PDB file of C-alpha atoms in Angstrom:
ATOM      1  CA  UNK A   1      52.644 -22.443  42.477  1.00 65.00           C
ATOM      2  CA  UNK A   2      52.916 -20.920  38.998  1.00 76.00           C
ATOM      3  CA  UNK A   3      51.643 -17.728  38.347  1.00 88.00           C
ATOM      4  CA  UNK A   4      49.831 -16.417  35.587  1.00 94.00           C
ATOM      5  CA  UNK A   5      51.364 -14.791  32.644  1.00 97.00           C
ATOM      6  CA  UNK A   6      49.213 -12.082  31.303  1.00 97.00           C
ATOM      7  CA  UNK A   7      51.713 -11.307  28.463  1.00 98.00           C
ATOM      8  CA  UNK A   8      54.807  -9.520  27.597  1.00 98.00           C
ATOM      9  CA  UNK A   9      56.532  -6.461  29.537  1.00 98.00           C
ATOM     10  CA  UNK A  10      56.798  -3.729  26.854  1.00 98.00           C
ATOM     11  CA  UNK A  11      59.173  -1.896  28.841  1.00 98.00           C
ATOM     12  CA  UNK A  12      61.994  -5.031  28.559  1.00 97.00           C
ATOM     13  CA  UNK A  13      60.401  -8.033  27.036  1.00 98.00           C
ATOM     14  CA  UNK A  14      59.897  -9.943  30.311  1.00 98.00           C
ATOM     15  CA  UNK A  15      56.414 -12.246  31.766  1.00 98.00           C
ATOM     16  CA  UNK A  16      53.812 -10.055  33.152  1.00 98.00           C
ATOM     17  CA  UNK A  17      52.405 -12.019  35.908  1.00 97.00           C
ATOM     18  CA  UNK A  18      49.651 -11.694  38.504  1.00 95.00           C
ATOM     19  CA  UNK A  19      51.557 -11.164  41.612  1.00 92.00           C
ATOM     20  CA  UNK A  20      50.203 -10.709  45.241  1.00 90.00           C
ATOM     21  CA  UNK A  21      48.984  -6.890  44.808  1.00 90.00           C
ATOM     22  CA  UNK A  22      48.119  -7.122  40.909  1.00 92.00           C
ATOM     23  CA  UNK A  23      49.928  -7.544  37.671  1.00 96.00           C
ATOM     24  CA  UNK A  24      53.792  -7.137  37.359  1.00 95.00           C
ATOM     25  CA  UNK A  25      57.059  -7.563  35.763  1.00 97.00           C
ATOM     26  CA  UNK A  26      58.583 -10.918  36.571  1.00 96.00           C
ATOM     27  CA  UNK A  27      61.993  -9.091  35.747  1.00 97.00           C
ATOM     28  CA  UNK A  28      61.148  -6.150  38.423  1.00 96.00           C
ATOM     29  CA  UNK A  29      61.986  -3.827  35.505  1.00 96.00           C
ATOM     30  CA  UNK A  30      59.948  -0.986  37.038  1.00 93.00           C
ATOM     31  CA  UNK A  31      57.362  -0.748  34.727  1.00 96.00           C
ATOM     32  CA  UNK A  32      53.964  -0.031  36.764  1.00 93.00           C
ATOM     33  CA  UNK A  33      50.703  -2.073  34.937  1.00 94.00           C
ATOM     34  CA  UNK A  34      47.815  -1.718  37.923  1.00 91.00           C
ATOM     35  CA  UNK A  35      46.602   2.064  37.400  1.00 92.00           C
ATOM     36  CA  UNK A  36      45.530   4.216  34.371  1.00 93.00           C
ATOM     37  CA  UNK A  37      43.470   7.463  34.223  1.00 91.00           C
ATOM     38  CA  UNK A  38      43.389   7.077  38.122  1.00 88.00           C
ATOM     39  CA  UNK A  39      41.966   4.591  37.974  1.00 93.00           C
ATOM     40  CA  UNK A  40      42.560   0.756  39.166  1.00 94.00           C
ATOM     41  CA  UNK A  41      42.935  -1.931  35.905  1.00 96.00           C
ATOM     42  CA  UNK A  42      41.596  -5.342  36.380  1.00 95.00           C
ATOM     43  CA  UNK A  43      44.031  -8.155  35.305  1.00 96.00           C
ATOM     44  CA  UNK A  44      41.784  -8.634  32.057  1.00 96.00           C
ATOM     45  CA  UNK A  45      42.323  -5.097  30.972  1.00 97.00           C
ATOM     46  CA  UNK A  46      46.297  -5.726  31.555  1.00 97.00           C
ATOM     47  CA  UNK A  47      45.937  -8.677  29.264  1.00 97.00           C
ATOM     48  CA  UNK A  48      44.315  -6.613  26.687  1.00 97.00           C
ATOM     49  CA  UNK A  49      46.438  -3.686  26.566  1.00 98.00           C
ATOM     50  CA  UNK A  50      49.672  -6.050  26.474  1.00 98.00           C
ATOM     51  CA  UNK A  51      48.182  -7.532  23.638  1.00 97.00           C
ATOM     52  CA  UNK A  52      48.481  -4.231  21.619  1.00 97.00           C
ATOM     53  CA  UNK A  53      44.429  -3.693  22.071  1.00 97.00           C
ATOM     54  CA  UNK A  54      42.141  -0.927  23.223  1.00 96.00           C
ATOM     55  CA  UNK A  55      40.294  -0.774  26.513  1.00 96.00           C
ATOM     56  CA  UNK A  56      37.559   1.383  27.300  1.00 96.00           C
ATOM     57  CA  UNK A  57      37.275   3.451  30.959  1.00 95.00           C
ATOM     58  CA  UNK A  58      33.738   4.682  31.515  1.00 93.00           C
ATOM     59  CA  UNK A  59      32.671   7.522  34.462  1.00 92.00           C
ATOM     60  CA  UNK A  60      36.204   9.028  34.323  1.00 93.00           C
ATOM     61  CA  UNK A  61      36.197  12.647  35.997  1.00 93.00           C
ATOM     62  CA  UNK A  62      38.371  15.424  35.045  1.00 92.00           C
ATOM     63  CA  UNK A  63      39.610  18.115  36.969  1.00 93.00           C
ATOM     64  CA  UNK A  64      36.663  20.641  36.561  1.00 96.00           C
ATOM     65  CA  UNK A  65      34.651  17.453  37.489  1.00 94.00           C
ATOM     66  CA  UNK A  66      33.114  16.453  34.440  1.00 94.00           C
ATOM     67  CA  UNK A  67      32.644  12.716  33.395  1.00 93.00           C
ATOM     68  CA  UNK A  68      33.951  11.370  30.290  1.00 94.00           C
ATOM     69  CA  UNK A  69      35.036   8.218  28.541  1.00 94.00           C
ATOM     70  CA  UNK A  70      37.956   7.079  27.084  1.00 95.00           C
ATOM     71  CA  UNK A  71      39.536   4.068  24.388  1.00 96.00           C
ATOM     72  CA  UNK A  72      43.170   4.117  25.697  1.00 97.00           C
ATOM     73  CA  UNK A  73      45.768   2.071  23.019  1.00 98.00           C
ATOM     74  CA  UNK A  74      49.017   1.398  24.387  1.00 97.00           C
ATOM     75  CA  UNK A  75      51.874   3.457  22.557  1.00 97.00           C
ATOM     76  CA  UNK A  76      54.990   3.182  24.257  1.00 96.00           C
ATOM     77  CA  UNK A  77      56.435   3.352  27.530  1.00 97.00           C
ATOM     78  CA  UNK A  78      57.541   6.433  29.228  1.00 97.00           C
ATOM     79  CA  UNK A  79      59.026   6.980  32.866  1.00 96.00           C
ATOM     80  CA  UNK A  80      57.072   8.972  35.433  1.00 93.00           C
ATOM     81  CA  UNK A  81      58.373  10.876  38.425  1.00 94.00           C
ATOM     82  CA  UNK A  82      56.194  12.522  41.308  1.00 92.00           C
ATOM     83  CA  UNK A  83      56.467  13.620  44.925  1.00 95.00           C
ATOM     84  CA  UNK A  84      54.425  12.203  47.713  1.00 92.00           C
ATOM     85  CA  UNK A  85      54.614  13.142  51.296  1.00 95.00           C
ATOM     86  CA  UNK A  86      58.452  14.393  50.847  1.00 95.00           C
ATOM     87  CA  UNK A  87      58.776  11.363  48.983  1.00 96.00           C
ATOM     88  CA  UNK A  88      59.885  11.487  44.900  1.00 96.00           C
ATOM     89  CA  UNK A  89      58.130   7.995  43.520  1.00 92.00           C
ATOM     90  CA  UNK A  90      59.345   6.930  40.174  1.00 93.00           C
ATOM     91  CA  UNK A  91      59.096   4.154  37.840  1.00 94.00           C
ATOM     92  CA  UNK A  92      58.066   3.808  34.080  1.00 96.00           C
ATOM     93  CA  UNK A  93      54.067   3.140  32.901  1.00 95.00           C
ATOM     94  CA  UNK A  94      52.453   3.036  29.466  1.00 95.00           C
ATOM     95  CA  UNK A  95      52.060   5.399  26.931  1.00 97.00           C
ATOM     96  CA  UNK A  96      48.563   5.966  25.651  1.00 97.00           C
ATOM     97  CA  UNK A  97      46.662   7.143  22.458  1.00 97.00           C
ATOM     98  CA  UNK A  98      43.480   8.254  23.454  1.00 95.00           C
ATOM     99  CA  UNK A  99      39.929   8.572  22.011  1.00 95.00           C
ATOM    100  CA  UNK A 100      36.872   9.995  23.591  1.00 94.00           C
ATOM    101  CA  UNK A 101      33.763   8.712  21.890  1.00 92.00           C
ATOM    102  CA  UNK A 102      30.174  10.078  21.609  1.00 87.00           C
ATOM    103  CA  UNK A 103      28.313   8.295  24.315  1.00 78.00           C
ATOM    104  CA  UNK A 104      25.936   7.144  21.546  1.00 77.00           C
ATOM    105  CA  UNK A 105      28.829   5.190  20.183  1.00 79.00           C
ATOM    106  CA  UNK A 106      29.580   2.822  23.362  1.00 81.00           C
ATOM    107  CA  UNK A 107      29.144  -0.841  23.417  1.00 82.00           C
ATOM    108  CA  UNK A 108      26.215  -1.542  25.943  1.00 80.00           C
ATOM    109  CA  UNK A 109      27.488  -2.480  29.643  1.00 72.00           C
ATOM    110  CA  UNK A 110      28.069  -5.771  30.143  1.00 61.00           C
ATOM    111  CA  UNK A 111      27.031  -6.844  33.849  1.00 56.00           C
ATOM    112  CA  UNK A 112      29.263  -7.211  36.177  1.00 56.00           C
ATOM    113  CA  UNK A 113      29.221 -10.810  36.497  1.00 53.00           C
ATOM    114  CA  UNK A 114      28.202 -11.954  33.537  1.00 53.00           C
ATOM    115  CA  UNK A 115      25.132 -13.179  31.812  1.00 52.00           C
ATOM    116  CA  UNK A 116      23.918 -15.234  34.557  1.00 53.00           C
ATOM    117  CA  UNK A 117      20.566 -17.041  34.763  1.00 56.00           C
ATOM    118  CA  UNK A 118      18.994 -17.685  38.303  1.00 56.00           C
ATOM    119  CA  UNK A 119      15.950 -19.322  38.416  1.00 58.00           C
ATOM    120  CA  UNK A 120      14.580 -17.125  41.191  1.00 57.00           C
ATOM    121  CA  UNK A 121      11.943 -20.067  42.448  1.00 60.00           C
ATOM    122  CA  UNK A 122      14.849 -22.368  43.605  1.00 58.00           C
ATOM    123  CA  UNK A 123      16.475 -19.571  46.080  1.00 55.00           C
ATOM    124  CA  UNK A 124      15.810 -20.361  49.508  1.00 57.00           C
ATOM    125  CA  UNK A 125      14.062 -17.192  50.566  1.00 56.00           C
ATOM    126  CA  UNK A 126      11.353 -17.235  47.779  1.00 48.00           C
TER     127      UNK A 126
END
């Protein structure tokens, strides 16, 4: 079965595909695509941010515990490095310009399936 390409690896040029536990290299380069900010990225926001764009993360918490928001714009690569359980992880993940706007400046919410009409008489338990 073919997979699907979400774009371009910045990191060495390679398909970005959605594999079996989220987006990655088709190249195995090393270059992580699934998390930013702590948090988890859905395969759309991949697309985007391989595309050169801007994503917005909303309800991000910093360390003191306060929420913010964020527009994160890809700017590079860069390699991380950490220890886990005795354990040094590694790989290489996206740079990111950041900009944290006035919460009077965000685009509504969209819902999170969509604009979908139900016409609530047809449901079975009305």
């Amino acid at each position: 079965m073919a997979k699907t390409v979400l774009g371009k690896c910045p990191n060495c040029g390679e398909n970005v595909v959605i594999g079996k536990y989220g987006p990655n290299c088709s190249a195995k380069c090393g270059m992580r695509f699934g998390y930013a900010m702590g948090r988890r990225l859905s395969d759309q926001e991949v697309e985007t941010l391989l595309a050169g764009e801007h994503i917005l993360l909303r309800n991000l918490t910093n360390k003191e515990g306060t929420e913010y928001n964020a527009y994160l714009t890809p700017n590079g690569v860069q390699e991380y490095s950490y220890e886990k359980d005795g354990e040094t992880k590694s790989g290489i993940q996206w740079k990111f310009d950041f900009e944290f706007p006035e919460d009077d400046e965000l685009p509504e919410e969209e819902p999170p399936f969509g604009n979908i009409d139900i016409d609530d008489s047809e449901l079975p338990f009305n």
